[in-house]
Coordinates of C-alpha atoms (C1' of nucleotides) in Angstrom, one line a residue:
Chain A
M1 CA 33.7 18.5 33.5
S2 CA 33.0 21.4 31.0
Q3 CA 36.0 19.8 29.0
T4 CA 33.7 16.6 28.1
A5 CA 31.2 19.6 26.5
N6 CA 33.7 21.1 24.7
V7 CA 34.4 18.1 22.7
S8 CA 31.4 17.4 22.1
S9 CA 30.4 20.7 20.4
T10 CA 33.8 20.3 18.5
A11 CA 33.1 16.6 17.4
S12 CA 29.3 18.0 16.2
L13 CA 31.4 20.5 14.0
I14 CA 33.1 17.9 11.6
A15 CA 29.7 15.5 12.1
D16 CA 28.8 17.9 9.4
P17 CA 28.9 16.0 6.0
A18 CA 29.6 19.8 4.7
R19 CA 31.9 21.0 7.4
M20 CA 34.1 17.5 7.0
S21 CA 34.6 18.4 2.6
I22 CA 35.4 22.1 3.7
L23 CA 38.0 21.0 5.8
T24 CA 39.0 18.1 4.4
A25 CA 38.9 20.5 1.1
L26 CA 41.6 22.6 4.0
L27 CA 43.3 18.9 5.0
D28 CA 46.8 20.4 2.5
G29 CA 47.2 23.9 5.4
R30 CA 45.8 25.6 2.5
A31 CA 44.1 29.6 2.4
L32 CA 40.9 28.4 0.3
P33 CA 38.7 31.9 0.3
A34 CA 34.3 30.8 0.9
G35 CA 33.1 30.6 -2.5
E36 CA 35.8 27.9 -3.8
L37 CA 35.1 26.7 0.0
A38 CA 31.1 26.4 -0.9
Y39 CA 31.2 25.3 -4.4
A40 CA 33.6 22.1 -2.5
A41 CA 32.1 20.7 -0.1
G42 CA 28.5 21.3 -2.6
I43 CA 26.7 23.5 -0.9
T44 CA 25.6 27.2 -1.4
A45 CA 27.0 30.4 -0.6
Q46 CA 24.5 31.1 2.3
T47 CA 24.9 27.9 3.8
A48 CA 29.0 27.7 3.3
S49 CA 28.7 31.7 5.2
S50 CA 27.0 29.7 7.9
H51 CA 29.2 26.7 8.7
L52 CA 32.3 28.1 8.8
G53 CA 31.1 31.1 11.2
K54 CA 31.0 28.3 13.3
L55 CA 33.7 26.2 12.5
L56 CA 36.0 29.3 13.5
D57 CA 34.3 29.8 16.8
G58 CA 34.7 26.7 17.7
G59 CA 38.5 26.8 17.0
L60 CA 38.7 25.2 13.8
L61 CA 40.1 27.7 11.5
A62 CA 41.0 30.9 11.4
L63 CA 40.5 33.6 9.0
E64 CA 42.7 36.0 7.7
T65 CA 40.5 38.8 5.1
A66 CA 41.7 40.4 2.0
G67 CA 40.0 42.8 0.5
R68 CA 37.0 41.7 -0.6
H69 CA 38.1 37.8 -0.3
R70 CA 38.3 35.7 3.0
Y71 CA 40.0 33.2 3.2
Y72 CA 40.3 30.4 5.6
R73 CA 42.8 28.2 6.7
L74 CA 42.8 25.2 9.4
A75 CA 43.5 27.1 13.1
G76 CA 46.6 24.7 13.4
G77 CA 48.3 21.1 13.6
H78 CA 46.1 20.3 16.2
V79 CA 43.2 20.2 14.0
S80 CA 44.4 18.6 11.4
H81 CA 45.7 15.8 14.2
A82 CA 42.0 15.9 16.0
I83 CA 40.8 14.2 11.9
E84 CA 43.4 11.9 11.9
A85 CA 42.5 10.6 15.0
L86 CA 39.2 9.7 14.5
A87 CA 39.9 8.6 10.9
V88 CA 41.7 5.9 12.4
I89 CA 38.1 4.4 13.7
Q90 CA 36.5 2.7 11.9
P91 CA 33.1 1.0 11.8
T92 CA 32.9 -2.8 13.2
G93 CA 33.0 -4.4 9.9
P94 CA 32.9 -8.2 9.1
V95 CA 35.2 -10.0 11.2
R96 CA 38.1 -11.3 10.3
R97 CA 39.9 -13.9 10.6
K98 CA 43.4 -14.4 10.9
A99 CA 45.9 -17.7 11.6
P100 CA 46.8 -16.9 14.8
T101 CA 50.3 -14.9 15.5
A102 CA 53.6 -16.3 17.4
Q103 CA 52.3 -12.1 19.5
A104 CA 49.2 -13.1 19.2
S105 CA 49.9 -16.3 21.1
A106 CA 52.1 -15.2 23.9
L107 CA 49.4 -12.7 24.5
R108 CA 46.3 -15.4 25.3
N109 CA 49.0 -16.7 27.2
A110 CA 49.5 -14.0 30.1
R111 CA 48.5 -10.7 29.6
C112 CA 47.6 -7.6 31.3
C113 CA 44.4 -6.8 31.6
Y114 CA 44.6 -3.3 32.3
D115 CA 46.3 -4.0 35.8
H116 CA 46.0 -7.6 36.4
L117 CA 46.9 -11.2 35.1
A118 CA 45.3 -12.4 32.4
G119 CA 45.4 -14.9 30.0
R120 CA 45.9 -18.5 30.7
L121 CA 48.1 -17.3 33.6
G122 CA 44.8 -15.6 34.8
V123 CA 42.7 -18.0 34.4
A124 CA 45.2 -21.0 35.6
L125 CA 46.3 -18.7 38.9
T126 CA 42.6 -18.1 40.0
N127 CA 41.4 -21.8 39.6
A128 CA 44.6 -22.1 41.6
L129 CA 43.8 -19.9 44.0
R130 CA 40.4 -20.8 44.8
E131 CA 40.9 -24.5 45.1
R132 CA 43.7 -23.7 48.1
R133 CA 40.7 -21.7 49.6
Y134 CA 42.9 -19.0 49.6
I135 CA 40.3 -16.8 47.6
I136 CA 36.2 -17.8 47.7
D137 CA 33.6 -16.1 45.4
A138 CA 31.4 -14.1 48.2
P139 CA 27.7 -12.2 47.2
E140 CA 28.3 -9.5 44.4
Q141 CA 30.4 -9.8 41.9
R142 CA 33.8 -10.9 44.2
F143 CA 36.0 -12.9 46.2
A144 CA 37.2 -12.7 49.4
V145 CA 40.4 -13.9 51.1
T146 CA 40.1 -15.7 53.8
A147 CA 42.5 -16.5 56.9
A148 CA 44.7 -18.7 54.8
G149 CA 45.1 -16.7 52.0
T150 CA 45.8 -13.6 53.6
T151 CA 48.9 -16.3 55.4
W152 CA 50.1 -16.7 51.9
F153 CA 49.5 -14.0 49.7
A154 CA 52.5 -12.3 53.0
G155 CA 54.7 -15.9 52.5
I156 CA 55.3 -13.6 48.9
G157 CA 55.1 -10.3 50.4
L158 CA 51.7 -9.0 49.5
D159 CA 50.5 -7.2 52.5
V160 CA 45.7 -8.2 52.5
P161 CA 45.3 -6.4 55.3
A162 CA 47.3 -3.7 53.7
I163 CA 45.0 -3.4 50.6
K164 CA 42.7 -0.5 50.2
A165 CA 39.1 -1.9 48.8
T166 CA 37.4 0.1 45.8
R167 CA 33.5 0.4 45.1
R168 CA 33.5 -2.7 43.6
G169 CA 35.4 -4.7 46.5
L170 CA 39.1 -6.1 47.2
A171 CA 39.5 -8.5 44.5
R172 CA 36.7 -9.2 42.3
P173 CA 36.2 -11.9 39.0
C174 CA 36.9 -10.9 35.6
L175 CA 35.6 -12.4 32.3
D176 CA 38.6 -13.1 30.2
W177 CA 38.1 -12.4 27.1
T178 CA 39.8 -15.2 25.0
E179 CA 39.4 -18.2 28.3
R180 CA 36.0 -17.3 29.5
S181 CA 36.6 -18.1 32.6
H182 CA 37.6 -16.0 35.8
H183 CA 41.0 -14.4 36.7
L184 CA 41.6 -12.5 39.6
A185 CA 41.2 -8.1 39.6
G186 CA 39.9 -5.6 41.8
P187 CA 42.9 -3.8 44.1
L188 CA 44.3 -7.5 45.0
G189 CA 44.7 -8.2 41.5
V190 CA 47.1 -5.7 40.9
R191 CA 48.6 -5.9 43.2
L192 CA 49.6 -9.5 43.4
L193 CA 50.3 -8.9 39.4
C194 CA 53.2 -6.2 40.7
T195 CA 53.6 -8.2 43.9
M196 CA 55.4 -10.7 40.7
C197 CA 56.7 -9.1 38.3
G198 CA 58.7 -7.1 41.9
H199 CA 59.9 -10.7 43.3
G200 CA 61.5 -11.5 39.2
W201 CA 58.7 -13.8 38.3
L202 CA 56.5 -12.1 35.5
R203 CA 57.7 -9.7 33.7
R204 CA 55.7 -6.7 31.0
V205 CA 56.9 -6.7 27.4
P206 CA 57.1 -3.5 26.9
G207 CA 54.7 -1.7 24.4
S208 CA 52.2 -4.9 24.5
R209 CA 49.9 -6.5 26.5
A210 CA 51.7 -9.8 27.3
V211 CA 52.6 -10.9 30.1
Q212 CA 56.6 -13.5 30.2
A213 CA 57.4 -16.1 33.3
T214 CA 61.0 -16.0 34.0
P215 CA 62.2 -19.8 34.3
K216 CA 62.2 -18.2 38.3
G217 CA 58.8 -17.5 37.3
Q218 CA 57.7 -20.6 36.8
A219 CA 59.3 -22.9 39.4
A220 CA 57.7 -20.2 41.7
L221 CA 54.5 -21.1 40.2
K222 CA 55.0 -24.4 40.4
S223 CA 56.3 -24.8 44.2
Q224 CA 53.3 -22.2 45.1
L225 CA 50.4 -23.1 43.7
G226 CA 51.0 -26.1 41.9
I227 CA 50.6 -24.8 38.2
T228 CA 53.2 -25.7 36.1
D229 CA 53.7 -24.8 32.5
A230 CA 52.1 -27.0 30.8
D231 CA 48.8 -25.7 33.1
W232 CA 48.7 -22.3 30.9
R233 CA 51.3 -22.1 27.7
C234 CA 50.0 -23.1 24.0
D235 CA 52.1 -22.1 21.8
Chain B
M1 CA 36.0 10.3 -0.2
S2 CA 34.2 7.7 2.0
Q3 CA 36.9 8.2 4.7
T4 CA 35.3 11.4 5.1
A5 CA 32.0 10.5 5.7
N6 CA 32.6 7.9 7.5
V7 CA 35.0 10.6 10.1
S8 CA 32.1 12.6 10.2
S9 CA 29.8 10.0 11.7
T10 CA 32.3 9.0 13.7
A11 CA 32.6 13.6 14.9
S12 CA 28.4 12.6 14.9
L13 CA 28.6 9.5 17.8
I14 CA 31.1 12.0 19.5
A15 CA 29.1 14.7 19.5
D16 CA 26.1 14.2 21.7
P17 CA 26.7 14.9 25.1
A18 CA 24.9 11.6 26.4
R19 CA 26.7 9.6 24.4
M20 CA 29.8 12.0 25.3
S21 CA 29.6 11.2 29.4
I22 CA 29.4 7.6 28.2
L23 CA 33.1 8.1 26.6
T24 CA 34.0 9.7 29.4
A25 CA 33.0 7.4 31.7
L26 CA 34.7 4.5 30.2
L27 CA 37.7 6.3 28.9
D28 CA 39.9 5.1 32.2
G29 CA 39.5 2.2 30.5
R30 CA 37.2 0.5 33.3
A31 CA 34.3 -1.6 31.7
L32 CA 31.0 -0.8 33.7
P33 CA 27.5 -2.6 33.0
A34 CA 24.9 -0.6 30.8
G35 CA 23.0 0.7 33.8
E36 CA 25.6 1.8 35.7
L37 CA 26.9 3.8 32.8
A38 CA 22.6 5.4 31.5
Y39 CA 22.6 6.0 35.0
A40 CA 26.6 7.9 34.9
A41 CA 25.0 10.1 31.2
G42 CA 22.2 11.3 33.4
I43 CA 18.8 9.4 30.4
T44 CA 16.6 6.1 31.2
A45 CA 18.0 3.4 29.5
Q46 CA 16.4 2.6 27.0
T47 CA 17.9 5.9 25.9
A48 CA 21.1 4.6 27.2
S49 CA 20.5 1.2 25.2
S50 CA 20.5 3.3 22.1
H51 CA 22.9 4.8 22.4
L52 CA 25.1 2.3 23.1
G53 CA 24.2 0.3 20.6
K54 CA 25.3 3.2 17.8
L55 CA 28.6 3.6 20.0
L56 CA 29.6 -0.6 19.2
D57 CA 28.5 0.0 15.8
G58 CA 30.9 3.0 15.2
G59 CA 33.9 1.0 16.5
L60 CA 33.9 2.8 19.7
L61 CA 32.9 0.8 21.9
A62 CA 33.9 -3.1 23.0
L63 CA 31.5 -5.3 24.3
E64 CA 31.7 -7.9 27.1
T65 CA 28.2 -9.7 28.0
A66 CA 28.3 -11.6 31.4
G67 CA 25.2 -13.0 32.6
R68 CA 22.9 -10.3 32.6
H69 CA 24.9 -8.0 32.6
R70 CA 26.7 -6.3 30.0
Y71 CA 29.7 -4.2 30.0
Y72 CA 31.1 -1.8 27.6
R73 CA 33.9 -0.1 27.6
L74 CA 36.7 1.7 24.7
A75 CA 37.7 -0.2 21.8
G76 CA 41.1 0.1 22.2
G77 CA 43.7 3.6 22.5
H78 CA 42.8 4.7 19.5
V79 CA 39.1 5.8 20.8
S80 CA 40.4 7.5 24.2
H81 CA 42.8 8.9 21.9
A82 CA 41.3 10.7 19.3
I83 CA 38.7 11.8 22.3
E84 CA 41.6 13.8 23.6
A85 CA 42.9 15.1 19.9
L86 CA 39.4 16.9 19.8
A87 CA 39.6 17.8 23.6
V88 CA 42.4 20.0 22.6
I89 CA 40.5 22.6 19.8
Q90 CA 38.7 25.1 22.2
P91 CA 36.6 27.9 21.2
T92 CA 37.7 30.7 20.6
G93 CA 35.5 33.0 23.3
P94 CA 35.6 33.6 26.8
V95 CA 37.8 31.9 28.9
R96 CA 35.9 29.8 31.0
R97 CA 37.0 28.8 34.8
K98 CA 36.5 26.1 36.4
A99 CA 37.3 24.4 40.3
P100 CA 39.9 21.9 40.1
T101 CA 39.7 19.6 42.3
A102 CA 41.7 17.5 44.5
Q103 CA 41.7 14.7 42.0
A104 CA 41.9 16.7 38.7
S105 CA 45.5 19.0 39.4
A106 CA 46.8 14.6 40.0
L107 CA 45.8 14.5 36.2
R108 CA 46.8 17.6 35.6
N109 CA 50.3 17.5 36.8
A110 CA 51.6 14.0 36.2
R111 CA 49.3 11.1 34.4
C112 CA 49.9 7.9 32.5
C113 CA 49.1 8.2 28.1
Y114 CA 48.5 5.3 28.4
D115 CA 51.8 3.7 28.6
H116 CA 54.2 6.7 29.0
L117 CA 54.9 10.2 31.4
A118 CA 51.2 13.1 30.9
G119 CA 50.5 16.3 32.1
R120 CA 52.5 18.9 33.7
L121 CA 55.6 17.0 34.6
G122 CA 55.3 14.9 31.6
V123 CA 56.1 18.3 29.5
A124 CA 57.9 19.7 31.2
L125 CA 60.8 16.6 31.2
T126 CA 60.0 16.6 28.0
N127 CA 61.4 19.7 27.7
A128 CA 64.2 20.1 29.8
L129 CA 65.2 16.8 27.5
R130 CA 64.8 19.3 24.3
E131 CA 66.2 21.7 26.2
R132 CA 69.8 20.1 27.3
R133 CA 69.6 18.9 23.6
Y134 CA 69.2 14.3 25.1
I135 CA 66.4 14.3 22.1
I136 CA 65.3 17.0 19.2
D137 CA 62.5 18.0 16.8
A138 CA 63.2 15.4 13.5
P139 CA 61.2 15.2 10.5
E140 CA 58.2 13.6 9.9
Q141 CA 56.9 14.5 13.5
R142 CA 59.9 12.5 15.3
F143 CA 62.2 12.6 17.8
A144 CA 66.0 11.9 17.8
V145 CA 68.1 10.8 20.4
T146 CA 72.0 12.6 20.2
A147 CA 74.8 11.0 20.9
A148 CA 74.6 13.1 24.3
G149 CA 71.7 12.1 24.7
T150 CA 72.2 8.0 24.5
T151 CA 74.8 8.9 27.1
W152 CA 72.6 9.9 29.2
F153 CA 69.3 7.5 29.3
A154 CA 71.8 4.9 30.0
G155 CA 72.9 6.6 32.9
I156 CA 69.5 5.9 34.4
G157 CA 69.6 2.1 33.4
L158 CA 68.3 2.9 29.3
D159 CA 69.7 1.6 27.2
V160 CA 68.2 3.2 23.8
P161 CA 70.4 1.4 21.2
A162 CA 69.0 -1.5 22.3
I163 CA 65.1 -1.0 21.7
K164 CA 63.4 -1.7 18.7
A165 CA 61.9 1.9 16.5
T166 CA 58.0 0.6 15.7
R167 CA 56.8 2.0 12.2
R168 CA 56.2 5.6 14.4
G169 CA 59.9 5.1 15.0
L170 CA 61.5 5.2 18.7
A171 CA 60.7 9.1 20.2
R172 CA 57.8 11.2 18.6
P173 CA 55.8 14.0 20.8
C174 CA 52.5 13.4 21.6
L175 CA 49.6 16.7 22.1
D176 CA 49.2 17.2 25.8
W177 CA 45.4 17.5 26.0
T178 CA 45.4 19.3 29.0
E179 CA 48.7 22.2 29.1
R180 CA 48.6 22.1 24.7
S181 CA 52.2 20.9 24.6
H182 CA 53.5 18.2 23.5
H183 CA 55.0 15.4 25.4
L184 CA 57.6 12.1 24.7
A185 CA 55.7 9.1 23.8
G186 CA 57.2 6.6 21.8
P187 CA 58.7 3.3 22.8
L188 CA 61.2 5.9 23.9
G189 CA 58.8 7.2 26.5
V190 CA 57.4 4.2 27.7
R191 CA 60.6 2.7 28.5
L192 CA 61.2 6.0 29.6
L193 CA 59.1 6.0 32.5
C194 CA 59.3 2.3 33.0
T195 CA 62.4 3.0 34.3
M196 CA 61.3 5.5 36.4
C197 CA 58.8 3.0 37.7
G198 CA 61.8 1.6 38.0
H199 CA 63.8 3.4 40.1
G200 CA 61.3 4.2 42.3
W201 CA 61.3 7.5 40.9
L202 CA 58.2 7.3 40.0
R203 CA 54.6 6.0 41.2
R204 CA 51.4 4.5 39.1
V205 CA 48.2 4.7 41.5
P206 CA 46.4 1.7 41.6
G207 CA 42.8 2.8 39.6
S208 CA 44.2 5.9 37.8
R209 CA 46.3 7.3 35.5
A210 CA 47.0 9.5 38.5
V211 CA 51.5 9.4 38.3
Q212 CA 52.7 10.8 41.7
A213 CA 56.9 11.4 41.5
T214 CA 58.6 10.3 45.2
P215 CA 60.3 12.6 47.1
K216 CA 63.9 10.6 45.8
G217 CA 62.2 11.3 41.9
Q218 CA 62.1 14.8 43.0
A219 CA 65.9 14.8 43.5
A220 CA 66.7 12.7 41.0
L221 CA 64.4 15.4 38.7
K222 CA 66.0 18.1 39.8
S223 CA 69.4 16.6 40.1
Q224 CA 68.9 14.6 36.7
L225 CA 67.3 17.4 34.1
G226 CA 67.2 21.1 37.1
I227 CA 63.3 20.4 37.5
T228 CA 62.6 21.7 40.2
D229 CA 58.7 21.3 42.2
A230 CA 57.1 24.4 41.4
D231 CA 58.3 23.4 37.5
W232 CA 54.9 21.3 37.3
R233 CA 53.3 21.1 40.7
C234 CA 50.4 23.8 41.0
D235 CA 47.5 22.3 43.3
Chain C
dG1 C1' 28.2 57.7 -8.7
dC2 C1' 26.1 52.6 -10.9
dG3 C1' 26.2 48.1 -11.4
dA4 C1' 29.0 43.5 -10.8
dT5 C1' 30.7 40.7 -7.1
dG6 C1' 31.6 38.0 -2.6
dC7 C1' 29.9 37.5 1.3
dT8 C1' 27.2 37.6 5.5
dT9 C1' 22.2 38.0 7.9
dC10 C1' 17.5 36.7 8.2
dG11 C1' 13.5 34.1 7.4
dA12 C1' 11.2 29.8 7.1
dT13 C1' 11.4 24.8 5.6
dG14 C1' 12.2 19.9 6.6
dC15 C1' 14.2 16.4 8.6
dC16 C1' 17.3 13.8 11.6
dG17 C1' 17.3 12.0 15.9
dC18 C1' 17.5 12.4 20.8
dT19 C1' 14.1 11.1 23.9
dC20 C1' 11.2 8.8 27.3
dG21 C1' 7.4 5.5 27.9
dA22 C1' 5.6 0.9 27.2
dA23 C1' 6.6 -4.2 26.4
dA24 C1' 9.4 -8.1 25.0
dC25 C1' 13.6 -10.2 26.1
dG26 C1' 16.5 -13.5 28.8
dT27 C1' 19.1 -14.5 33.8
dC28 C1' 19.1 -14.7 38.0
dA29 C1' 16.9 -16.8 42.5
dG30 C1' 13.1 -19.3 44.4
Chain D
dC1 C1' 7.4 -22.4 37.8
dT2 C1' 7.5 -17.3 39.1
dG3 C1' 8.8 -13.2 40.4
dA4 C1' 12.7 -9.5 39.6
dC5 C1' 16.1 -7.0 37.1
dG6 C1' 18.6 -5.2 33.5
dT7 C1' 17.9 -4.6 29.2
dT8 C1' 17.1 -4.2 24.6
dT9 C1' 12.4 -3.2 21.1
dC10 C1' 9.5 -0.9 19.8
dG11 C1' 6.8 4.1 18.9
dA12 C1' 5.5 8.8 18.8
dG13 C1' 7.0 12.7 20.3
dC14 C1' 9.6 17.1 19.3
dG15 C1' 13.2 20.7 19.9
dG16 C1' 18.0 21.3 16.9
dC17 C1' 19.8 22.1 12.9
dA18 C1' 20.9 22.0 7.7
dT19 C1' 19.1 24.1 3.7
dC20 C1' 17.8 27.8 0.5
dG21 C1' 15.0 32.5 -0.9
dA22 C1' 16.2 36.6 -0.3
dA23 C1' 17.4 40.7 0.8
dG24 C1' 22.0 42.9 3.0
dC25 C1' 26.8 44.8 3.8
dA26 C1' 31.3 45.2 1.7
dT27 C1' 34.6 45.2 -1.8
dC28 C1' 36.0 46.9 -6.9
dG29 C1' 36.6 48.3 -11.4
dC30 C1' 34.4 51.8 -14.0

DNA sequence: GCGATGCTTCGATGCCGCTCGAAACGTCAG
DNA sequence: CTGACGTTTCGAGCGGCATCGAAGCATCGC
């Protein structure tokens, strides 16, 4: 994809401190002449001219000629948008420790890890599946589904043979950040979360990675796999 | 002040093509081991290790250690957001044309941008909502929902007054990196995608950001908003 | 015309950082 | 313990780019 080459070349334009000073001076939308931008960036006119030409070619600036002055301005709102998006990314500094909020513990209890279930519930669910030998450890960082497991998954409406495995297999363990244990990932994990949400057992919280278990879901977890609230809820 | 230095240092991390290849390989949210990223970027393991360390320090990547493997992933959605914002900026010059693969055009047609709809369909949907004045432009980079809009959303089972706005509002435009136009983001955008998936109109492709419209969904788009396949499908 | 001003181009210099070979470190299998 | 493997660290080579001096263009005032 030539898109990646394009992104990095654009980023390299912003990467130079002198050019960034020029862009900063123009962030408010004004159009400034080359000489003033050179002064703002603390460089000579020749150097600034080189930078301005590159920014122009890169599509970051627009040019407006007036007499012997040449006024430069940002090419559009998308440029300032990109700069602001970059400003959000901060180097990893000192680790800040904060008391876990209610939201944080909800995330720790049950959350999405991309498209599969993670957190204490994800780990508890995976352990229950392993204890019942519905899934077993397999080589190359994978889980295999046993015959009993296929039957059990079918019982909740999940057709295992119909799932096509990716390059990394049908199911695999995924390390859980908070629990330092594994939960079920891979296509099977994705479908399992989907199915449980479809039954109304679990509910994804909009705009968050948190997952809630409904009363119906709590009952199902207990009857199907013997998982009680105490096994994973910790507020 | 130090903000500008921070932006340019972040940009310099993205500026290197090898590092950009690494970031591209991680854009879908997966976590990949260092060796695989080295192979993806076409560099040796030593060089990749250096790059990964810098990206980690720069706050672009997160690390997950599993045995002798070290899995790297994007530090968060803000990183992919910044990359997409950069991708919007195009050099003013010869337009290069590439042969799109089937997967690429699927992504271009319809995909998730985090939790809301993007791509040609996302833009077409947003434009239709604006044309019908269900949503209107509002100050501070936002969309406002009109009374007619609230009624329409309720008609598809989406209770707008029940959605709580975040700090950035209820709905806002998000720049689409392939279409260079805006699509609907914010809590309303998230709920809208959710609702349309719930009706079986759209279907998220597992393990990908691609979104498919079902036949039922195509009919609904036509009857509800007058959007035909030709408006957004382009293979 | 003539000089002054604003800006760009050319050429040379110096430095940053990307790159890979070699080697050390940590983990896993036997 | 030993060998294999994945990853990181160290060191040296080297290409690319920012920088500035000097010169070349264009415009303005007189």
